[in-house]
Amino acid sequence: MSKPSIPQGTRDFGPEVVRKRQYIFNTIRSVFELYGFQPLETPAMENLETLMGKYGEEGDKLIFRILNNGLDNTGKHQQAREDFEKVLEGKNVKGITERALKYDLTIPFARYVAMNQGQLTFPFKRYQIQPVWRADRPQRGRYREFYQCDADVVGSKSLLNELELVNIYEEVFVKLGIADYELRINNRKILAALAELCGGADKMIDITIAIDKLDKIGIDKVKEELAQRGLNEEQITTIEKYLNITGNNREKLELIKTLIGHLETGSKGIEELEYVINNNQIQNQRSPIIIDFTLARGLNYYTGIIFEAKAPPAVKMGSIGGGGRYDDLTGLFGVPNMPGVGISFGVDRIYDVLEELKLFPEGVYTGTQVLFFNLGPAESITAFSAMQSLRNQGVRCELYHEQAKMDKQFKYAEKKNIGFVVIIGSQELLNNTAVVKNLKTGVQESMALANLSNKLFI
RNA sequence: GAGGUUGUAGCUCAGUUGGUUAGAGCGCUAGAUUGUGGUUCUAGAGGUCGAGGGUUCGAGACCCUUCAUCCUCCCCA
């Protein structure tokens, strides 16, 4: 038999890692709840047609499709063969595959809103923390199965939502100890105005894809790519002028006004940015919101303000969260005029940041608080009973599974990072006492069994 | 989809131009220590050298195939 393995790009999470991940999830969840968002879960799989065509041509290729069951049914062989021929031509055929693993949380959410619009109270604020799957080639920080943490508000055009989402970023990252993250902000309307200035709205996608890479490949390569994508020299010069805007937020806003302020979309976009910057309610903010006109974000359904949270410069991790506003989330599912705005946290990267900066709190590692030693048949029963009364008080305990030398039981406690051991041996049994030892300090004390429940095992 | 890297003990890795019986550290088990962990010392277990084929008197090493892995590009979180 060959060694067992797991599919490419997937991971097992051992106890310690799960604890750390849950710490992140719980922190994010508690903030979402604090801001009035409600939980939503959708199935791991969706109908293939729900997902196809929503993520662009590349995206479609990365959707994991699920093979239909029953293809080996002899009566249907002929049909299955014909259908498979079509699959070989790159088509999707219901006879072969009609379901797929979900690719993100946004489209299933849109599908849910479209299906349940009659029952929902708008604006609908939901958060969703679930795994998604992509048939991408795995590499550093990229997996085929990973979790997304999204919060969206749909059914509201108010920029108050943007202000709230900015505060959510701040609150989550401060709670996690990543106070020196950077929140960058831009507006798709400004990018649209830039495209307009460069001769056509149809250029917008080309422009955003190219300038989104600026910090990765540099201005020269971006210009190259723009040329490759069919922009002429004059247009590229305009874009370069746009990308060269620097200064503090106020200076940037003044400069952008001279460039695209005369265009309707442009001035609207600038206005929205000013609103968010000027009304930001974050108290004692350590790192201010940075207007970054080079921020583009790949997803094309964004139409307004866009966000990107960057890890502290010290860790070179890049983006740890992102989001933005969209005008029409559910139009593809037959429900028009449903605007919304949402953000997302990149849990795997946040994990790496916390690990690298050693920001996980000490308490994350401890599961069991107290280990009861097993020093004999009668001793273990007394220990069991004492343990149960501690458990009834909410103290996390376990009893060593079999009689063994103390040496071994100590090592077990140490490995499991258990802070306290309770020793009940033959002497303690006679006296109705127990020895409690703090493994971190090495201090131990003897006490009456009855007093054990008064002890604080912290 | 394109290109590259690495596969040797549970883990991290040595292993010379191809040469006897494949090593180290950590971990594991036992003992020194019959009621006190972390330190130390001693002993022990543990390998189809990723898999299959080839070259050779002889392959962990060279060649081919295959699988896995990690990384880069495209794209994305």
Coordinates of C-alpha atoms (C1' of nucleotides) in Angstrom, one line a residue:
Chain A
M1 CA 0.0 0.0 0.0
S2 CA 1.3 3.4 -0.9
K3 CA 1.7 6.1 1.7
P4 CA -1.5 8.1 2.4
S5 CA -1.7 11.6 1.1
I6 CA -4.0 14.5 0.7
P7 CA -4.9 16.3 -2.6
Q8 CA -2.5 18.9 -4.0
G9 CA -3.0 22.3 -2.5
T10 CA -5.0 21.1 0.6
R11 CA -3.8 21.0 4.2
D12 CA -4.4 19.3 7.4
F13 CA -4.5 21.5 10.4
G14 CA -3.2 20.0 13.6
P15 CA -4.6 21.0 17.1
E16 CA -2.3 23.9 17.6
V17 CA -2.8 25.4 14.2
V18 CA -6.6 25.0 14.5
R19 CA -6.5 26.9 17.8
K20 CA -4.6 29.7 16.2
R21 CA -6.8 29.8 13.2
Q22 CA -9.9 29.8 15.4
Y23 CA -8.4 32.7 17.4
I24 CA -8.3 34.7 14.1
F25 CA -11.8 33.6 13.0
N26 CA -13.3 34.3 16.4
T27 CA -11.8 37.8 16.5
I28 CA -13.1 38.6 13.1
R29 CA -16.5 37.1 13.8
S30 CA -16.9 39.0 17.0
V31 CA -16.2 42.3 15.3
F32 CA -18.6 41.5 12.5
E33 CA -21.3 40.7 15.0
L34 CA -20.5 43.9 16.9
Y35 CA -21.3 45.9 13.8
G36 CA -24.6 44.1 13.3
F37 CA -23.7 41.6 10.6
Q38 CA -25.5 38.3 10.5
P39 CA -24.0 34.9 9.7
L40 CA -24.7 33.1 6.5
E41 CA -23.6 29.7 5.2
T42 CA -24.0 28.4 1.7
P43 CA -23.4 24.9 0.4
A44 CA -19.9 23.7 -0.6
M45 CA -21.2 23.0 -4.0
E46 CA -23.3 25.2 -6.3
N47 CA -25.0 24.4 -9.7
L48 CA -22.3 24.9 -12.3
E49 CA -24.3 27.4 -14.1
T50 CA -24.5 29.6 -11.0
L51 CA -20.8 30.0 -11.1
M52 CA -19.8 29.9 -14.8
G53 CA -19.1 33.2 -16.5
K54 CA -18.9 35.2 -13.2
Y55 CA -15.2 35.2 -12.8
G56 CA -13.9 35.9 -16.3
E57 CA -12.4 33.4 -18.7
E58 CA -9.5 32.5 -16.4
G59 CA -11.8 32.1 -13.5
D60 CA -14.0 29.6 -15.3
K61 CA -11.0 27.4 -15.8
L62 CA -10.2 27.4 -12.1
I63 CA -13.6 26.2 -11.0
F64 CA -13.6 22.6 -9.6
R65 CA -16.3 20.7 -11.4
I66 CA -17.9 17.6 -9.9
L67 CA -18.3 14.6 -12.0
N68 CA -21.9 13.3 -12.1
N69 CA -22.7 10.0 -10.5
G70 CA -24.2 7.2 -12.4
L71 CA -22.2 7.6 -15.6
D72 CA -21.4 3.9 -15.5
N73 CA -25.0 3.1 -15.8
T74 CA -24.9 0.8 -18.8
G75 CA -28.2 2.1 -20.3
K76 CA -26.7 5.5 -20.6
H77 CA -23.2 4.7 -22.0
Q78 CA -24.0 6.0 -25.5
Q79 CA -25.3 9.3 -24.1
A80 CA -22.3 9.6 -21.8
R81 CA -19.8 9.1 -24.6
E82 CA -21.5 11.7 -26.7
D83 CA -21.6 14.2 -23.8
F84 CA -17.9 13.5 -23.1
E85 CA -17.0 14.3 -26.6
K86 CA -18.4 17.8 -26.0
V87 CA -16.5 18.1 -22.8
L88 CA -13.3 17.4 -24.8
E89 CA -14.2 20.4 -26.9
G90 CA -14.3 22.6 -23.8
K91 CA -18.0 22.7 -23.3
N92 CA -19.9 22.1 -20.1
V93 CA -22.4 19.4 -20.4
K94 CA -25.0 18.7 -17.8
G95 CA -24.9 15.0 -18.5
I96 CA -21.3 14.9 -17.3
T97 CA -21.1 17.6 -14.7
E98 CA -23.7 19.9 -13.3
R99 CA -22.3 20.9 -9.9
A100 CA -19.1 22.6 -8.9
L101 CA -17.3 23.6 -5.7
K102 CA -17.8 27.2 -4.8
Y103 CA -15.1 29.5 -6.0
D104 CA -15.7 32.5 -3.7
L105 CA -18.3 33.6 -1.2
T106 CA -19.6 36.6 -3.1
I107 CA -21.4 34.9 -6.0
P108 CA -23.2 32.3 -3.7
F109 CA -24.2 35.3 -1.6
A110 CA -25.6 37.1 -4.6
R111 CA -27.5 33.9 -5.5
Y112 CA -28.9 33.7 -2.0
V113 CA -30.0 37.3 -2.0
A114 CA -31.6 36.9 -5.4
M115 CA -33.5 33.7 -4.2
N116 CA -34.6 35.2 -0.9
Q117 CA -35.1 38.9 -1.7
G118 CA -38.7 38.7 -0.6
Q119 CA -37.9 37.4 2.9
L120 CA -34.8 39.6 3.6
T121 CA -34.8 42.9 5.5
F122 CA -32.7 45.4 3.6
P123 CA -30.1 46.6 4.0
F124 CA -29.0 43.0 4.5
K125 CA -25.7 42.8 6.4
R126 CA -24.2 39.4 6.3
Y127 CA -20.9 37.8 7.1
Q128 CA -19.6 34.5 5.9
I129 CA -16.6 32.4 6.9
Q130 CA -16.3 29.3 4.8
P131 CA -13.8 27.4 2.6
V132 CA -13.7 27.9 -1.1
W133 CA -11.9 25.9 -3.8
R134 CA -9.9 26.9 -6.8
A135 CA -8.1 24.6 -9.3
D136 CA -5.1 26.9 -9.3
R137 CA -1.6 25.7 -9.2
P138 CA -0.6 25.9 -5.5
Q139 CA 2.4 28.0 -4.5
R140 CA 3.5 30.1 -1.6
G141 CA 0.5 31.4 0.2
R142 CA -1.9 30.0 -2.4
Y143 CA -3.9 26.9 -1.9
R144 CA -6.6 24.9 -3.7
E145 CA -8.8 25.0 -0.6
F146 CA -8.8 28.1 1.6
Y147 CA -11.1 30.1 3.8
Q148 CA -12.6 33.4 3.1
C149 CA -14.0 35.8 5.6
D150 CA -16.4 38.2 4.0
A151 CA -18.8 40.9 5.3
D152 CA -21.1 42.7 2.9
V153 CA -24.0 45.1 3.1
V154 CA -26.5 44.9 0.2
G155 CA -29.4 47.2 -0.5
S156 CA -27.8 50.4 0.6
K157 CA -26.0 53.1 -1.4
S158 CA -25.0 55.0 1.8
L159 CA -21.3 55.8 2.2
L160 CA -21.9 55.3 6.0
N161 CA -21.4 51.6 5.1
E162 CA -17.9 52.4 3.8
L163 CA -17.1 54.2 7.0
E164 CA -18.2 51.2 9.0
L165 CA -16.1 48.8 7.0
V166 CA -13.1 51.0 7.5
N167 CA -13.7 50.8 11.2
I168 CA -14.1 47.0 11.1
Y169 CA -10.7 46.7 9.5
E170 CA -9.2 48.9 12.2
E171 CA -10.9 47.1 15.0
V172 CA -10.0 43.6 13.8
F173 CA -6.3 44.4 13.2
V174 CA -5.9 46.3 16.4
K175 CA -7.4 43.3 18.3
L176 CA -5.0 41.0 16.5
G177 CA -2.1 43.3 17.4
I178 CA -1.4 44.3 13.8
A179 CA -2.0 48.0 14.5
D180 CA 0.5 49.1 11.9
Y181 CA -1.3 47.7 8.9
E182 CA -2.0 50.0 6.1
L183 CA -5.4 50.6 4.7
R184 CA -5.3 51.8 1.1
I185 CA -8.3 53.2 -0.6
N186 CA -9.2 54.3 -4.1
N187 CA -12.3 54.6 -6.2
R188 CA -13.2 52.7 -9.4
K189 CA -15.0 55.8 -10.6
I190 CA -11.6 57.6 -10.7
L191 CA -10.2 54.7 -12.7
A192 CA -13.2 54.9 -15.0
A193 CA -12.6 58.6 -15.5
L194 CA -9.0 57.9 -16.3
A195 CA -10.1 55.4 -18.9
E196 CA -12.4 57.9 -20.3
L197 CA -9.6 60.4 -20.5
C198 CA -7.6 57.8 -22.3
G199 CA -10.1 57.4 -25.1
G200 CA -12.6 54.9 -24.0
A201 CA -14.4 53.1 -21.2
D202 CA -13.5 49.8 -23.0
K203 CA -9.9 50.4 -22.0
M204 CA -10.7 50.3 -18.3
I205 CA -10.1 46.6 -17.7
D206 CA -6.7 46.8 -19.5
I207 CA -5.7 49.8 -17.6
T208 CA -6.6 48.4 -14.2
I209 CA -5.0 45.1 -14.8
A210 CA -1.8 46.8 -15.8
I211 CA -1.6 49.4 -13.0
D212 CA -2.6 46.9 -10.4
K213 CA 0.9 45.4 -10.9
L214 CA 2.7 48.7 -10.3
D215 CA 4.3 47.9 -7.0
K216 CA 5.3 44.5 -8.2
I217 CA 6.9 45.2 -11.5
G218 CA 7.6 48.9 -11.6
I219 CA 6.5 51.8 -13.8
D220 CA 8.5 50.8 -16.9
K221 CA 7.0 47.3 -17.1
V222 CA 3.5 48.7 -16.5
K223 CA 4.1 51.0 -19.5
E224 CA 5.2 48.1 -21.5
E225 CA 2.1 46.1 -20.6
L226 CA -0.1 49.1 -21.4
A227 CA 1.5 49.3 -24.8
Q228 CA 1.0 45.6 -25.3
R229 CA -2.7 46.1 -24.4
G230 CA -3.1 48.5 -27.2
L231 CA -2.7 52.0 -25.6
N232 CA -0.9 54.7 -27.6
E233 CA 1.9 56.9 -26.3
E234 CA -0.3 59.8 -25.5
Q235 CA -2.6 57.7 -23.4
I236 CA 0.3 56.0 -21.6
T237 CA 1.7 59.5 -20.8
T238 CA -1.6 60.4 -19.2
I239 CA -1.6 57.2 -17.2
E240 CA 2.0 57.9 -16.1
K241 CA 1.0 61.4 -14.9
Y242 CA -1.8 59.8 -13.0
L243 CA 0.4 57.2 -11.4
N244 CA 3.0 59.8 -10.4
I245 CA 0.6 61.7 -8.2
T246 CA 2.1 61.8 -4.7
G247 CA 1.9 63.6 -1.4
N248 CA -0.5 63.3 1.5
N249 CA -4.2 62.6 1.0
R250 CA -5.1 66.2 0.6
E251 CA -2.4 66.9 -1.9
K252 CA -3.3 63.8 -3.9
L253 CA -6.9 64.9 -4.0
E254 CA -6.0 68.3 -5.3
L255 CA -3.8 66.9 -8.0
I256 CA -6.3 64.3 -9.1
K257 CA -8.9 67.1 -9.4
T258 CA -6.8 68.9 -12.0
L259 CA -6.4 65.7 -14.0
I260 CA -10.0 64.2 -14.0
G261 CA -12.0 66.6 -11.9
H262 CA -13.8 68.0 -15.0
L263 CA -15.3 64.6 -15.8
E264 CA -18.5 63.7 -14.1
T265 CA -17.5 60.2 -13.0
G266 CA -14.2 61.5 -11.8
S267 CA -15.6 64.3 -9.6
K268 CA -18.1 61.9 -8.2
G269 CA -15.3 59.5 -7.3
I270 CA -13.2 62.2 -5.7
E271 CA -16.2 63.4 -3.7
E272 CA -16.8 59.9 -2.3
L273 CA -13.1 59.5 -1.3
E274 CA -13.2 62.9 0.4
Y275 CA -16.3 61.9 2.3
V276 CA -14.7 58.7 3.7
I277 CA -11.4 60.5 4.6
N278 CA -13.1 63.4 6.2
N279 CA -15.7 61.5 8.2
N280 CA -13.5 58.7 9.4
Q281 CA -14.5 57.9 12.9
I282 CA -11.6 55.8 14.0
Q283 CA -10.3 56.9 17.5
N284 CA -6.6 57.0 18.1
Q285 CA -5.8 55.5 14.7
R286 CA -2.2 54.6 14.5
S287 CA -1.9 54.3 10.8
P288 CA -4.1 56.6 8.7
I289 CA -6.1 55.6 5.6
I290 CA -3.9 56.2 2.6
I291 CA -5.4 57.3 -0.7
D292 CA -3.6 55.2 -3.4
F293 CA -4.6 55.9 -7.0
T294 CA -2.6 52.9 -8.1
L295 CA -4.8 50.6 -6.3
A296 CA -7.1 48.8 -8.8
R297 CA -8.1 45.4 -7.6
G298 CA -8.7 42.7 -10.1
L299 CA -12.4 42.1 -9.7
N300 CA -14.4 43.8 -12.3
Y301 CA -17.7 44.0 -10.5
Y302 CA -16.4 46.8 -8.3
T303 CA -17.8 50.2 -9.2
G304 CA -17.1 52.6 -6.3
I305 CA -14.7 52.8 -3.4
I306 CA -12.2 50.0 -3.2
F307 CA -10.1 48.9 -0.2
E308 CA -6.9 47.0 0.3
A309 CA -5.4 46.2 3.7
K310 CA -1.7 45.7 3.6
A311 CA 0.4 43.8 6.1
P312 CA 3.0 45.9 8.1
P313 CA 5.9 46.7 5.8
A314 CA 8.2 44.7 8.0
V315 CA 6.8 41.3 7.0
K316 CA 6.6 41.8 3.2
M317 CA 3.3 39.9 3.1
G318 CA 1.3 42.2 0.8
S319 CA -2.4 42.3 0.9
I320 CA -4.2 40.8 4.0
G321 CA -7.7 42.0 3.1
G322 CA -9.6 43.8 0.4
G323 CA -13.0 44.9 -0.7
G324 CA -15.1 47.5 -2.4
R325 CA -18.5 48.7 -3.6
Y326 CA -20.5 47.2 -6.4
D327 CA -23.6 48.7 -8.0
D328 CA -25.3 45.6 -9.2
L329 CA -24.5 42.4 -7.4
T330 CA -27.6 40.3 -8.2
G331 CA -28.3 41.5 -11.7
L332 CA -26.9 38.3 -13.1
F333 CA -29.5 36.4 -11.1
G334 CA -32.4 38.5 -12.3
V335 CA -32.6 41.0 -9.5
P336 CA -31.5 44.4 -10.7
N337 CA -30.6 47.5 -8.7
M338 CA -29.1 45.8 -5.7
P339 CA -26.1 47.9 -4.7
G340 CA -23.7 46.8 -2.0
V341 CA -20.3 47.1 -0.5
G342 CA -18.1 44.4 1.2
I343 CA -14.8 43.5 2.6
S344 CA -12.8 40.3 3.0
F345 CA -10.0 39.2 5.3
G346 CA -7.2 36.9 4.1
V347 CA -6.9 34.5 6.9
D348 CA -4.0 32.5 5.7
R349 CA -1.8 35.5 5.3
I350 CA -3.0 37.1 8.6
Y351 CA -1.9 33.8 10.2
D352 CA 1.5 34.1 8.7
V353 CA 1.8 37.7 9.8
L354 CA 0.9 36.8 13.4
E355 CA 3.3 33.9 13.3
E356 CA 6.1 36.0 12.0
L357 CA 5.6 38.9 14.4
K358 CA 4.9 36.4 17.3
L359 CA 1.5 38.0 18.0
F360 CA -0.5 35.0 19.0
P361 CA -1.4 35.4 22.7
E362 CA 0.0 32.8 25.1
G363 CA -3.4 31.5 26.0
V364 CA -4.1 30.3 22.5
Y365 CA -1.9 27.2 23.0
T366 CA -3.4 25.8 26.1
G367 CA -6.2 23.3 25.9
T368 CA -6.3 21.2 29.0
Q369 CA -5.6 23.3 32.2
V370 CA -5.1 20.5 34.7
L371 CA -3.8 16.9 34.4
F372 CA -4.7 14.5 37.1
F373 CA -2.0 11.8 37.7
N374 CA -3.0 8.2 37.6
L375 CA -1.1 6.4 40.4
G376 CA -3.2 3.3 40.9
P377 CA -6.7 1.8 40.7
A378 CA -8.1 3.4 43.9
E379 CA -6.1 6.6 43.4
S380 CA -7.4 7.1 39.9
I381 CA -11.0 6.7 40.9
T382 CA -10.6 9.3 43.6
A383 CA -8.8 11.5 41.1
F384 CA -11.6 10.9 38.6
S385 CA -14.2 12.1 41.1
A386 CA -12.2 15.2 42.0
M387 CA -11.7 15.9 38.3
Q388 CA -15.4 15.7 37.6
S389 CA -16.1 18.4 40.2
L390 CA -13.5 20.7 38.6
R391 CA -15.0 20.0 35.2
N392 CA -18.4 21.0 36.6
Q393 CA -16.9 24.3 37.3
G394 CA -15.7 24.7 33.8
V395 CA -12.0 23.8 34.4
R396 CA -10.6 21.8 31.5
C397 CA -9.1 18.6 32.9
E398 CA -8.0 15.2 32.0
L399 CA -6.9 12.1 33.9
Y400 CA -3.8 10.2 32.7
H401 CA -5.2 7.2 30.9
E402 CA -3.3 4.5 32.8
Q403 CA -1.1 4.0 35.8
A404 CA 2.4 5.0 34.9
K405 CA 5.5 6.4 36.4
M406 CA 5.3 10.1 37.4
D407 CA 8.1 10.9 35.1
K408 CA 6.0 9.8 32.1
Q409 CA 2.9 11.7 33.3
F410 CA 4.9 14.9 33.9
K411 CA 6.3 14.7 30.4
Y412 CA 2.8 14.2 29.0
A413 CA 1.6 17.3 30.7
E414 CA 4.6 19.2 29.5
K415 CA 4.2 18.3 25.9
K416 CA 0.5 19.2 25.9
N417 CA 1.3 22.5 27.5
I418 CA -0.8 21.7 30.5
G419 CA -0.2 24.3 33.3
F420 CA -1.1 22.2 36.4
V421 CA -0.9 18.7 37.6
V422 CA -2.9 17.2 40.5
I423 CA -1.2 14.4 42.3
I424 CA -3.3 11.9 44.3
G425 CA -1.1 9.0 45.4
S426 CA -1.4 6.5 48.3
Q427 CA -0.4 9.1 50.9
E428 CA -2.9 11.7 49.6
L429 CA -5.5 9.0 49.5
L430 CA -5.1 8.3 53.2
N431 CA -5.2 12.0 54.2
N432 CA -7.9 13.1 51.8
T433 CA -5.5 15.6 50.2
A434 CA -4.1 16.4 46.8
V435 CA -0.8 17.9 45.7
V436 CA -1.2 20.7 43.1
K437 CA 1.9 21.6 41.2
N438 CA 2.2 24.6 38.9
L439 CA 4.4 23.4 36.1
K440 CA 5.5 26.8 34.9
T441 CA 6.8 28.0 38.3
G442 CA 7.6 24.6 39.7
V443 CA 5.8 25.5 43.0
Q444 CA 3.6 22.8 44.6
E445 CA 1.2 22.8 47.5
S446 CA -0.7 20.2 49.4
M447 CA -4.4 20.8 50.1
A448 CA -7.5 19.1 51.3
L449 CA -9.4 17.4 48.4
A450 CA -12.5 19.4 49.3
N451 CA -10.6 22.7 48.7
L452 CA -9.4 21.7 45.3
S453 CA -12.4 23.5 43.7
N454 CA -11.4 26.8 45.3
K455 CA -8.1 26.8 43.5
L456 CA -7.7 28.9 40.4
F457 CA -5.9 27.0 37.7
I458 CA -4.5 30.0 35.8
Chain B
rG1 C1' -1.6 26.5 -19.0
rA2 C1' 4.4 27.6 -19.2
rG3 C1' 9.2 27.2 -16.7
rG4 C1' 12.3 25.6 -12.7
rU5 C1' 13.6 23.1 -7.6
rU6 C1' 13.7 19.1 -4.3
rG7 C1' 12.4 13.8 -3.0
rU8 C1' 17.6 9.5 2.0
rA9 C1' 14.9 7.4 9.6
rG10 C1' 8.8 10.2 12.7
rC11 C1' 11.2 15.6 11.6
rU12 C1' 15.5 18.7 9.6
rC13 C1' 19.2 17.3 6.6
rA14 C1' 24.7 15.0 5.4
rG15 C1' 26.3 11.2 2.1
rU16 C1' 33.3 12.8 -1.9
rU17 C1' 34.9 11.1 -9.4
rG18 C1' 29.8 5.2 -8.9
rG19 C1' 32.9 0.9 -4.4
rU20 C1' 32.1 -3.4 1.5
rU21 C1' 27.3 -3.4 6.5
rA22 C1' 23.7 4.3 4.3
rG23 C1' 25.0 8.5 8.7
rA24 C1' 24.2 13.0 12.2
rG25 C1' 21.1 16.2 15.1
rC26 C1' 16.3 16.4 17.1
rG27 C1' 12.3 13.2 18.4
rC28 C1' 10.8 8.2 20.1
rU29 C1' 11.4 3.7 23.7
rA30 C1' 14.0 1.9 28.0
rG31 C1' 17.5 2.6 32.0
rA32 C1' 20.5 5.7 35.5
rU33 C1' 15.9 7.5 39.2
rU34 C1' 10.2 2.1 43.2
rG35 C1' 6.6 9.8 44.7
rU36 C1' 8.4 14.8 41.1
rG37 C1' 8.9 17.1 34.5
rG38 C1' 12.3 20.7 32.0
rU39 C1' 19.1 19.6 32.4
rU40 C1' 22.5 15.5 31.9
rC41 C1' 24.5 10.5 30.8
rU42 C1' 23.9 5.4 28.7
rA43 C1' 21.6 1.8 25.6
rG44 C1' 17.9 0.5 22.0
rA45 C1' 14.3 0.6 18.1
rG46 C1' 13.5 2.8 13.6
rG47 C1' 15.3 2.9 6.0
rU48 C1' 12.2 -1.0 -0.3
rC49 C1' 17.4 5.9 -0.3
rG50 C1' 9.5 8.5 -3.7
rA51 C1' 8.1 4.5 -7.5
rG52 C1' 9.3 1.7 -12.1
rG53 C1' 12.8 0.6 -15.8
rG54 C1' 17.9 1.1 -17.9
rU55 C1' 23.6 1.5 -17.9
rU56 C1' 27.5 -1.1 -14.9
rC57 C1' 31.2 -6.4 -12.1
rG58 C1' 28.9 -2.9 -8.7
rA59 C1' 23.8 2.6 -8.3
rG60 C1' 21.4 6.6 -2.7
rA61 C1' 24.7 8.9 -6.6
rC62 C1' 24.5 8.3 -13.8
rC63 C1' 20.3 7.9 -17.9
rC64 C1' 14.9 7.4 -19.1
rU65 C1' 9.8 7.3 -17.4
rU66 C1' 6.4 8.4 -13.6
rC67 C1' 4.5 10.3 -9.1
rA68 C1' 4.8 13.9 -5.3
rU69 C1' 6.7 18.6 -3.4
rC70 C1' 8.0 23.6 -3.2
rC71 C1' 8.9 28.0 -6.1
rU72 C1' 8.3 31.6 -10.4
rC73 C1' 5.1 33.4 -14.4
rC74 C1' -0.3 34.0 -15.9
rC75 C1' -4.3 35.0 -12.5
rC76 C1' -5.8 35.6 -7.8
rA77 C1' -7.0 35.4 -1.7

